[in-house]
Structure formats: C-alpha cells, structure tokens
Amino acid sequence: MRTIRTLPALLACGLLAGCVTPLDISNYQKVGIARMQGNRAFVPDPAFSQPAYFNISPQEVASSFGHLCQANYNCTYFADEDAYYLLQNFGAVPALSVRSHAVAIVDGRTGKLLKSPAKP
C-alpha cells in the first residue's frame, strides 16, 4: 500500500524537476540588456538598484566590457552584492550558475575584470 502512494509522489517530483530552469537567478538583480543586433546599445533595467558601494555604473560596465559578448547574441547583465555578470544569449544555453555562465565578471567596487571570456 505504501508503494502505491510513493509512486505518484515520485512521478510528480520528476515532472516538476523537468520544468525547473537550471539557471538560478534569484540572488541576482537584472541590470539591463544589450541587443547585439543593430546598434548594440545597452538598455538599463529601470528596476535595478545599484548598491551604494559600487563605484562603477552599469553603463560604464557596458561601455568597457560589452564587446566581450560577441556575434549576434544578446548580452544580459546581472549583479549581486559583489559584481556585475555579463551573460551571452541568456536563457538559451543551460548552465548551473550565473557565475559559470558569465562571459565576463566585473568587480562592482573597482571596475576590474575578474573573469574574462574563455579563449577559443
């Protein structure tokens, strides 16, 4: 009798697991997006609240490091309490974390590049 109740619960968990996106952005704020087709202009997210101790603005990050997102991909910018993260083609490629998926990571306090893109 117990196995009969357990089986539907396992099936439900399996179905739910298949619907969960592998990239968790709950600890990050969306900063903005740069559409790589056309003029590649950075469009800030109006809901982004820059931490007071960040010395570099999202526009400065886009101006200095936006070229690291290449080809015809969109580049979505996120931030946490430490850094900005540039994610190329966000949502199209599964990844385990923002940090591992980021094309570039820029320190919000210094503007220094912490992770540069992998060389081909």
mmCIF file of N, CA and C in Angstrom:
data_model
loop_
_atom_site.group_PDB
_atom_site.id
_atom_site.type_symbol
_atom_site.label_atom_id
_atom_site.label_comp_id
_atom_site.label_asym_id
_atom_site.label_seq_id
_atom_site.Cartn_x
_atom_site.Cartn_y
_atom_site.Cartn_z
ATOM 1 N N MET A 1 0.824 -1.191 0.000
ATOM 2 C CA MET A 1 0.000 0.000 0.000
ATOM 3 C C MET A 1 0.876 1.267 0.000
ATOM 4 N N ARG A 2 1.968 1.200 0.744
ATOM 5 C CA ARG A 2 2.859 2.363 0.821
ATOM 6 C C ARG A 2 3.498 2.667 -0.540
ATOM 7 N N THR A 3 3.867 1.651 -1.287
ATOM 8 C CA THR A 3 4.478 1.875 -2.598
ATOM 9 C C THR A 3 3.495 2.499 -3.575
ATOM 10 N N ILE A 4 2.225 2.234 -3.405
ATOM 11 C CA ILE A 4 1.220 2.820 -4.292
ATOM 12 C C ILE A 4 1.166 4.332 -4.079
ATOM 13 N N ARG A 5 1.326 4.797 -2.835
ATOM 14 C CA ARG A 5 1.306 6.235 -2.550
ATOM 15 C C ARG A 5 2.634 6.902 -2.941
ATOM 16 N N THR A 6 3.701 6.165 -2.835
ATOM 17 C CA THR A 6 5.012 6.728 -3.119
ATOM 18 C C THR A 6 5.219 6.948 -4.614
ATOM 19 N N LEU A 7 4.715 6.045 -5.422
ATOM 20 C CA LEU A 7 4.898 6.149 -6.868
ATOM 21 C C LEU A 7 4.342 7.454 -7.447
ATOM 22 N N PRO A 8 3.111 7.849 -7.142
ATOM 23 C CA PRO A 8 2.633 9.135 -7.680
ATOM 24 C C PRO A 8 3.465 10.330 -7.194
ATOM 25 N N ALA A 9 3.924 10.272 -5.964
ATOM 26 C CA ALA A 9 4.749 11.367 -5.437
ATOM 27 C C ALA A 9 6.065 11.458 -6.210
ATOM 28 N N LEU A 10 6.681 10.323 -6.510
ATOM 29 C CA LEU A 10 7.921 10.312 -7.272
ATOM 30 C C LEU A 10 7.704 10.814 -8.693
ATOM 31 N N LEU A 11 6.599 10.425 -9.300
ATOM 32 C CA LEU A 11 6.287 10.899 -10.645
ATOM 33 C C LEU A 11 6.077 12.410 -10.663
ATOM 34 N N ALA A 12 5.370 12.919 -9.671
ATOM 35 C CA ALA A 12 5.136 14.365 -9.588
ATOM 36 C C ALA A 12 6.448 15.115 -9.417
ATOM 37 N N CYS A 13 7.341 14.597 -8.578
ATOM 38 C CA CYS A 13 8.647 15.239 -8.381
ATOM 39 C C CYS A 13 9.459 15.229 -9.670
ATOM 40 N N GLY A 14 9.393 14.130 -10.384
ATOM 41 C CA GLY A 14 10.126 14.027 -11.648
ATOM 42 C C GLY A 14 9.613 15.006 -12.684
ATOM 43 N N LEU A 15 8.303 15.181 -12.764
ATOM 44 C CA LEU A 15 7.721 16.136 -13.703
ATOM 45 C C LEU A 15 8.085 17.560 -13.331
ATOM 46 N N LEU A 16 8.036 17.876 -12.063
ATOM 47 C CA LEU A 16 8.400 19.220 -11.617
ATOM 48 C C LEU A 16 9.875 19.508 -11.866
ATOM 49 N N ALA A 17 10.719 18.527 -11.652
ATOM 50 C CA ALA A 17 12.155 18.716 -11.866
ATOM 51 C C ALA A 17 12.453 19.018 -13.325
ATOM 52 N N GLY A 18 11.693 18.448 -14.233
ATOM 53 C CA GLY A 18 11.894 18.688 -15.649
ATOM 54 C C GLY A 18 11.507 20.094 -16.073
ATOM 55 N N CYS A 19 10.676 20.770 -15.288
ATOM 56 C CA CYS A 19 10.223 22.118 -15.625
ATOM 57 C C CYS A 19 11.081 23.212 -15.004
ATOM 58 N N VAL A 20 11.934 22.860 -14.079
ATOM 59 C CA VAL A 20 12.742 23.863 -13.388
ATOM 60 C C VAL A 20 13.918 24.282 -14.272
ATOM 61 N N THR A 21 14.107 25.587 -14.394
ATOM 62 C CA THR A 21 15.234 26.068 -15.180
ATOM 63 C C THR A 21 16.535 25.817 -14.427
ATOM 64 N N PRO A 22 17.592 25.400 -15.107
ATOM 65 C CA PRO A 22 18.835 25.077 -14.415
ATOM 66 C C PRO A 22 19.627 26.309 -13.976
ATOM 67 N N LEU A 23 19.247 27.493 -14.438
ATOM 68 C CA LEU A 23 19.989 28.693 -14.084
ATOM 69 C C LEU A 23 19.215 29.482 -13.041
ATOM 70 N N ASP A 24 19.705 29.490 -11.808
ATOM 71 C CA ASP A 24 19.036 30.165 -10.704
ATOM 72 C C ASP A 24 19.507 31.610 -10.636
ATOM 73 N N ILE A 25 18.601 32.553 -10.875
ATOM 74 C CA ILE A 25 18.972 33.965 -10.826
ATOM 75 C C ILE A 25 18.322 34.664 -9.633
ATOM 76 N N SER A 26 17.818 33.920 -8.675
ATOM 77 C CA SER A 26 17.098 34.518 -7.559
ATOM 78 C C SER A 26 17.968 35.413 -6.676
ATOM 79 N N ASN A 27 19.262 35.220 -6.664
ATOM 80 C CA ASN A 27 20.151 36.046 -5.841
ATOM 81 C C ASN A 27 20.776 37.197 -6.620
ATOM 82 N N TYR A 28 20.280 37.452 -7.823
ATOM 83 C CA TYR A 28 20.854 38.469 -8.693
ATOM 84 C C TYR A 28 19.782 39.445 -9.133
ATOM 85 N N GLN A 29 20.185 40.689 -9.348
ATOM 86 C CA GLN A 29 19.290 41.677 -9.931
ATOM 87 C C GLN A 29 19.597 41.785 -11.416
ATOM 88 N N LYS A 30 18.568 41.916 -12.231
ATOM 89 C CA LYS A 30 18.804 42.158 -13.649
ATOM 90 C C LYS A 30 19.181 43.625 -13.803
ATOM 91 N N VAL A 31 20.302 43.878 -14.447
ATOM 92 C CA VAL A 31 20.839 45.224 -14.609
ATOM 93 C C VAL A 31 20.372 45.843 -15.923
ATOM 94 N N GLY A 32 20.353 45.048 -16.963
ATOM 95 C CA GLY A 32 19.955 45.544 -18.274
ATOM 96 C C GLY A 32 20.313 44.553 -19.351
ATOM 97 N N ILE A 33 20.129 44.971 -20.591
ATOM 98 C CA ILE A 33 20.403 44.090 -21.721
ATOM 99 C C ILE A 33 20.985 44.908 -22.875
ATOM 100 N N ALA A 34 21.869 44.289 -23.604
ATOM 101 C CA ALA A 34 22.406 44.883 -24.826
ATOM 102 C C ALA A 34 22.033 43.959 -25.971
ATOM 103 N N ARG A 35 21.274 44.469 -26.894
ATOM 104 C CA ARG A 35 20.890 43.685 -28.063
ATOM 105 C C ARG A 35 22.054 43.744 -29.045
ATOM 106 N N MET A 36 22.582 42.598 -29.375
ATOM 107 C CA MET A 36 23.808 42.561 -30.167
ATOM 108 C C MET A 36 23.555 42.741 -31.658
ATOM 109 N N GLN A 37 22.302 42.707 -32.074
ATOM 110 C CA GLN A 37 21.995 43.006 -33.465
ATOM 111 C C GLN A 37 21.615 44.480 -33.530
ATOM 112 N N GLY A 38 22.022 45.140 -34.549
ATOM 113 C CA GLY A 38 21.709 46.558 -34.657
ATOM 114 C C GLY A 38 22.783 47.404 -34.000
ATOM 115 N N ASN A 39 22.374 48.372 -33.182
ATOM 116 C CA ASN A 39 23.341 49.323 -32.641
ATOM 117 C C ASN A 39 24.031 48.864 -31.356
ATOM 118 N N ARG A 40 23.681 47.721 -30.815
ATOM 119 C CA ARG A 40 24.301 47.146 -29.620
ATOM 120 C C ARG A 40 24.196 48.062 -28.393
ATOM 121 N N ALA A 41 23.204 48.893 -28.348
ATOM 122 C CA ALA A 41 23.049 49.822 -27.237
ATOM 123 C C ALA A 41 22.610 49.098 -25.963
ATOM 124 N N PHE A 42 23.195 49.500 -24.851
ATOM 125 C CA PHE A 42 22.836 48.957 -23.546
ATOM 126 C C PHE A 42 21.565 49.651 -23.060
ATOM 127 N N VAL A 43 20.574 48.853 -22.661
ATOM 128 C CA VAL A 43 19.320 49.382 -22.145
ATOM 129 C C VAL A 43 19.213 48.961 -20.682
ATOM 130 N N PRO A 44 19.329 49.929 -19.752
ATOM 131 C CA PRO A 44 19.269 49.574 -18.327
ATOM 132 C C PRO A 44 17.873 49.134 -17.910
ATOM 133 N N ASP A 45 17.820 48.255 -16.930
ATOM 134 C CA ASP A 45 16.557 47.810 -16.355
ATOM 135 C C ASP A 45 16.139 48.859 -15.325
ATOM 136 N N PRO A 46 14.949 49.443 -15.460
ATOM 137 C CA PRO A 46 14.537 50.505 -14.540
ATOM 138 C C PRO A 46 14.394 50.034 -13.089
ATOM 139 N N ALA A 47 14.253 48.742 -12.873
ATOM 140 C CA ALA A 47 14.096 48.221 -11.517
ATOM 141 C C ALA A 47 15.432 47.979 -10.808
ATOM 142 N N PHE A 48 16.544 48.098 -11.537
ATOM 143 C CA PHE A 48 17.848 47.831 -10.929
ATOM 144 C C PHE A 48 18.209 48.911 -9.919
ATOM 145 N N SER A 49 18.625 48.460 -8.746
ATOM 146 C CA SER A 49 19.060 49.360 -7.685
ATOM 147 C C SER A 49 20.541 49.082 -7.417
ATOM 148 N N GLN A 50 21.385 49.969 -7.901
ATOM 149 C CA GLN A 50 22.828 49.783 -7.772
ATOM 150 C C GLN A 50 23.242 49.880 -6.306
ATOM 151 N N PRO A 51 24.006 48.908 -5.801
ATOM 152 C CA PRO A 51 24.493 49.000 -4.425
ATOM 153 C C PRO A 51 25.313 50.277 -4.218
ATOM 154 N N ALA A 52 25.148 50.898 -3.066
ATOM 155 C CA ALA A 52 25.790 52.186 -2.778
ATOM 156 C C ALA A 52 27.312 52.113 -2.858
ATOM 157 N N TYR A 53 27.884 50.961 -2.554
ATOM 158 C CA TYR A 53 29.342 50.829 -2.529
ATOM 159 C C TYR A 53 29.924 50.450 -3.888
ATOM 160 N N PHE A 54 29.087 50.316 -4.915
ATOM 161 C CA PHE A 54 29.592 50.090 -6.268
ATOM 162 C C PHE A 54 30.100 51.423 -6.804
ATOM 163 N N ASN A 55 31.310 51.448 -7.293
ATOM 164 C CA ASN A 55 31.891 52.659 -7.850
ATOM 165 C C ASN A 55 31.784 52.734 -9.359
ATOM 166 N N ILE A 56 31.308 51.669 -9.978
ATOM 167 C CA ILE A 56 31.177 51.646 -11.437
ATOM 168 C C ILE A 56 29.708 51.422 -11.788
ATOM 169 N N SER A 57 29.238 52.205 -12.723
ATOM 170 C CA SER A 57 27.827 52.121 -13.120
ATOM 171 C C SER A 57 27.628 51.030 -14.163
ATOM 172 N N PRO A 58 26.390 50.590 -14.340
ATOM 173 C CA PRO A 58 26.116 49.606 -15.399
ATOM 174 C C PRO A 58 26.504 50.117 -16.786
ATOM 175 N N GLN A 59 26.304 51.400 -17.034
ATOM 176 C CA GLN A 59 26.663 51.964 -18.329
ATOM 177 C C GLN A 59 28.173 51.902 -18.555
ATOM 178 N N GLU A 60 28.952 52.122 -17.491
ATOM 179 C CA GLU A 60 30.409 52.027 -17.611
ATOM 180 C C GLU A 60 30.836 50.589 -17.872
ATOM 181 N N VAL A 61 30.160 49.635 -17.229
ATOM 182 C CA VAL A 61 30.458 48.218 -17.466
ATOM 183 C C VAL A 61 30.160 47.878 -18.924
ATOM 184 N N ALA A 62 29.008 48.311 -19.402
ATOM 185 C CA ALA A 62 28.627 48.036 -20.789
ATOM 186 C C ALA A 62 29.611 48.672 -21.770
ATOM 187 N N SER A 63 30.021 49.895 -21.474
ATOM 188 C CA SER A 63 30.950 50.597 -22.351
ATOM 189 C C SER A 63 32.326 49.930 -22.376
ATOM 190 N N SER A 64 32.788 49.487 -21.208
ATOM 191 C CA SER A 64 34.135 48.903 -21.116
ATOM 192 C C SER A 64 34.208 47.435 -21.491
ATOM 193 N N PHE A 65 33.154 46.677 -21.178
ATOM 194 C CA PHE A 65 33.238 45.221 -21.328
ATOM 195 C C PHE A 65 32.176 44.602 -22.225
ATOM 196 N N GLY A 66 31.272 45.400 -22.738
ATOM 197 C CA GLY A 66 30.203 44.874 -23.590
ATOM 198 C C GLY A 66 30.704 44.174 -24.838
ATOM 199 N N HIS A 67 31.876 44.588 -25.326
ATOM 200 C CA HIS A 67 32.436 43.961 -26.532
ATOM 201 C C HIS A 67 32.800 42.491 -26.308
ATOM 202 N N LEU A 68 32.872 42.056 -25.047
ATOM 203 C CA LEU A 68 33.213 40.654 -24.776
ATOM 204 C C LEU A 68 32.078 39.708 -25.154
ATOM 205 N N CYS A 69 30.855 40.231 -25.231
ATOM 206 C CA CYS A 69 29.740 39.449 -25.761
ATOM 207 C C CYS A 69 29.807 39.583 -27.269
ATOM 208 N N GLN A 70 30.021 38.481 -27.942
ATOM 209 C CA GLN A 70 30.304 38.527 -29.372
ATOM 210 C C GLN A 70 29.179 37.952 -30.213
ATOM 211 N N ALA A 71 29.343 38.056 -31.493
ATOM 212 C CA ALA A 71 28.442 37.527 -32.518
ATOM 213 C C ALA A 71 27.098 38.239 -32.443
ATOM 214 N N ASN A 72 26.040 37.551 -32.771
ATOM 215 C CA ASN A 72 24.707 38.157 -32.806
ATOM 216 C C ASN A 72 23.881 37.788 -31.585
ATOM 217 N N TYR A 73 24.547 37.577 -30.462
ATOM 218 C CA TYR A 73 23.841 37.229 -29.238
ATOM 219 C C TYR A 73 23.436 38.477 -28.483
ATOM 220 N N ASN A 74 22.393 38.344 -27.672
ATOM 221 C CA ASN A 74 22.071 39.391 -26.726
ATOM 222 C C ASN A 74 22.967 39.191 -25.515
ATOM 223 N N CYS A 75 23.248 40.251 -24.807
ATOM 224 C CA CYS A 75 24.064 40.167 -23.606
ATOM 225 C C CYS A 75 23.245 40.734 -22.457
ATOM 226 N N THR A 76 22.882 39.892 -21.508
ATOM 227 C CA THR A 76 22.101 40.306 -20.356
ATOM 228 C C THR A 76 23.039 40.519 -19.181
ATOM 229 N N TYR A 77 22.855 41.626 -18.489
ATOM 230 C CA TYR A 77 23.707 41.991 -17.355
ATOM 231 C C TYR A 77 22.948 41.735 -16.064
ATOM 232 N N PHE A 78 23.619 41.073 -15.120
ATOM 233 C CA PHE A 78 23.080 40.846 -13.786
ATOM 234 C C PHE A 78 24.079 41.377 -12.775
ATOM 235 N N ALA A 79 23.641 41.537 -11.529
ATOM 236 C CA ALA A 79 24.544 41.958 -10.463
ATOM 237 C C ALA A 79 24.107 41.315 -9.154
ATOM 238 N N ASP A 80 25.072 41.063 -8.300
ATOM 239 C CA ASP A 80 24.784 40.668 -6.929
ATOM 240 C C ASP A 80 25.456 41.703 -6.032
ATOM 241 N N GLU A 81 25.762 41.351 -4.804
ATOM 242 C CA GLU A 81 26.360 42.321 -3.886
ATOM 243 C C GLU A 81 27.836 42.588 -4.175
ATOM 244 N N ASP A 82 28.445 41.839 -5.087
ATOM 245 C CA ASP A 82 29.876 41.974 -5.355
ATOM 246 C C ASP A 82 30.231 42.414 -6.768
ATOM 247 N N ALA A 83 29.491 41.945 -7.744
ATOM 248 C CA ALA A 83 29.964 42.094 -9.116
ATOM 249 C C ALA A 83 28.824 42.195 -10.116
ATOM 250 N N TYR A 84 29.208 42.585 -11.323
ATOM 251 C CA TYR A 84 28.334 42.530 -12.494
ATOM 252 C C TYR A 84 28.681 41.259 -13.260
ATOM 253 N N TYR A 85 27.670 40.635 -13.874
ATOM 254 C CA TYR A 85 27.856 39.409 -14.643
ATOM 255 C C TYR A 85 27.243 39.624 -16.019
ATOM 256 N N LEU A 86 28.027 39.411 -17.063
ATOM 257 C CA LEU A 86 27.548 39.545 -18.431
ATOM 258 C C LEU A 86 27.262 38.149 -18.964
ATOM 259 N N LEU A 87 26.012 37.885 -19.283
ATOM 260 C CA LEU A 87 25.609 36.573 -19.772
ATOM 261 C C LEU A 87 25.191 36.671 -21.227
ATOM 262 N N GLN A 88 25.932 36.006 -22.076
ATOM 263 C CA GLN A 88 25.659 35.991 -23.507
ATOM 264 C C GLN A 88 24.549 35.003 -23.800
ATOM 265 N N ASN A 89 23.568 35.444 -24.585
ATOM 266 C CA ASN A 89 22.484 34.568 -25.018
ATOM 267 C C ASN A 89 21.755 33.952 -23.831
ATOM 268 N N PHE A 90 21.451 34.761 -22.812
ATOM 269 C CA PHE A 90 20.811 34.301 -21.582
ATOM 270 C C PHE A 90 19.513 33.561 -21.863
ATOM 271 N N GLY A 91 19.361 32.410 -21.239
ATOM 272 C CA GLY A 91 18.151 31.616 -21.369
ATOM 273 C C GLY A 91 18.194 30.556 -22.450
ATOM 274 N N ALA A 92 19.117 30.662 -23.379
ATOM 275 C CA ALA A 92 19.174 29.700 -24.482
ATOM 276 C C ALA A 92 20.109 28.538 -24.193
ATOM 277 N N VAL A 93 21.081 28.757 -23.331
ATOM 278 C CA VAL A 93 22.067 27.714 -23.031
ATOM 279 C C VAL A 93 21.960 27.345 -21.559
ATOM 280 N N PRO A 94 21.658 26.088 -21.235
ATOM 281 C CA PRO A 94 21.558 25.701 -19.830
ATOM 282 C C PRO A 94 22.897 25.831 -19.108
ATOM 283 N N ALA A 95 22.848 26.260 -17.861
ATOM 284 C CA ALA A 95 24.042 26.376 -17.031
ATOM 285 C C ALA A 95 23.647 26.155 -15.584
ATOM 286 N N LEU A 96 24.626 25.874 -14.751
ATOM 287 C CA LEU A 96 24.333 25.610 -13.351
ATOM 288 C C LEU A 96 24.311 26.866 -12.503
ATOM 289 N N SER A 97 24.995 27.907 -12.917
ATOM 290 C CA SER A 97 25.010 29.133 -12.127
ATOM 291 C C SER A 97 25.308 30.338 -13.003
ATOM 292 N N VAL A 98 24.937 31.505 -12.505
ATOM 293 C CA VAL A 98 25.247 32.736 -13.221
ATOM 294 C C VAL A 98 26.754 32.872 -13.373
ATOM 295 N N ARG A 99 27.476 32.594 -12.297
ATOM 296 C CA ARG A 99 28.932 32.734 -12.312
ATOM 297 C C ARG A 99 29.563 31.843 -13.394
ATOM 298 N N SER A 100 29.110 30.613 -13.533
ATOM 299 C CA SER A 100 29.720 29.720 -14.521
ATOM 300 C C SER A 100 29.298 30.065 -15.941
ATOM 301 N N HIS A 101 28.155 30.696 -16.099
ATOM 302 C CA HIS A 101 27.627 31.026 -17.420
ATOM 303 C C HIS A 101 28.103 32.401 -17.900
ATOM 304 N N ALA A 102 28.651 33.210 -17.001
ATOM 305 C CA ALA A 102 29.031 34.581 -17.346
ATOM 306 C C ALA A 102 30.178 34.621 -18.346
ATOM 307 N N VAL A 103 30.041 35.477 -19.342
ATOM 308 C CA VAL A 103 31.114 35.721 -20.301
ATOM 309 C C VAL A 103 32.198 36.534 -19.608
ATOM 310 N N ALA A 104 31.771 37.483 -18.782
ATOM 311 C CA ALA A 104 32.703 38.317 -18.025
ATOM 312 C C ALA A 104 32.093 38.631 -16.668
ATOM 313 N N ILE A 105 32.953 38.778 -15.675
ATOM 314 C CA ILE A 105 32.538 39.184 -14.332
ATOM 315 C C ILE A 105 33.363 40.412 -13.978
ATOM 316 N N VAL A 106 32.678 41.477 -13.586
ATOM 317 C CA VAL A 106 33.335 42.745 -13.306
ATOM 318 C C VAL A 106 33.066 43.143 -11.859
ATOM 319 N N ASP A 107 34.132 43.419 -11.116
ATOM 320 C CA ASP A 107 34.001 43.846 -9.723
ATOM 321 C C ASP A 107 33.254 45.177 -9.681
ATOM 322 N N GLY A 108 32.177 45.236 -8.910
ATOM 323 C CA GLY A 108 31.369 46.447 -8.840
ATOM 324 C C GLY A 108 32.039 47.584 -8.102
ATOM 325 N N ARG A 109 32.981 47.262 -7.235
ATOM 326 C CA ARG A 109 33.665 48.300 -6.457
ATOM 327 C C ARG A 109 34.812 48.948 -7.228
ATOM 328 N N THR A 110 35.562 48.133 -7.957
ATOM 329 C CA THR A 110 36.766 48.639 -8.622
ATOM 330 C C THR A 110 36.636 48.753 -10.131
ATOM 331 N N GLY A 111 35.671 48.041 -10.715
ATOM 332 C CA GLY A 111 35.559 48.021 -12.172
ATOM 333 C C GLY A 111 36.549 47.103 -12.841
ATOM 334 N N LYS A 112 37.237 46.301 -12.040
ATOM 335 C CA LYS A 112 38.259 45.383 -12.546
ATOM 336 C C LYS A 112 37.600 44.103 -13.087
ATOM 337 N N LEU A 113 38.128 43.628 -14.185
ATOM 338 C CA LEU A 113 37.641 42.386 -14.779
ATOM 339 C C LEU A 113 38.128 41.210 -13.935
ATOM 340 N N LEU A 114 37.175 40.456 -13.380
ATOM 341 C CA LEU A 114 37.520 39.314 -12.525
ATOM 342 C C LEU A 114 37.586 38.017 -13.301
ATOM 343 N N LYS A 115 36.788 37.913 -14.348
ATOM 344 C CA LYS A 115 36.808 36.711 -15.201
ATOM 345 C C LYS A 115 36.630 37.165 -16.630
ATOM 346 N N SER A 116 37.598 36.853 -17.446
ATOM 347 C CA SER A 116 37.469 37.193 -18.853
ATOM 348 C C SER A 116 36.986 35.971 -19.618
ATOM 349 N N PRO A 117 36.448 36.187 -20.802
ATOM 350 C CA PRO A 117 35.920 35.060 -21.560
ATOM 351 C C PRO A 117 36.998 34.060 -21.934
ATOM 352 N N ALA A 118 36.573 32.823 -22.078
ATOM 353 C CA ALA A 118 37.482 31.754 -22.489
ATOM 354 C C ALA A 118 37.980 32.016 -23.894
ATOM 355 N N LYS A 119 39.200 31.728 -24.114
ATOM 356 C CA LYS A 119 39.773 31.893 -25.448
ATOM 357 C C LYS A 119 39.378 30.710 -26.329
ATOM 358 N N PRO A 120 39.037 30.965 -27.597
ATOM 359 C CA PRO A 120 38.641 29.856 -28.496
ATOM 360 C C PRO A 120 39.806 28.932 -28.792
#
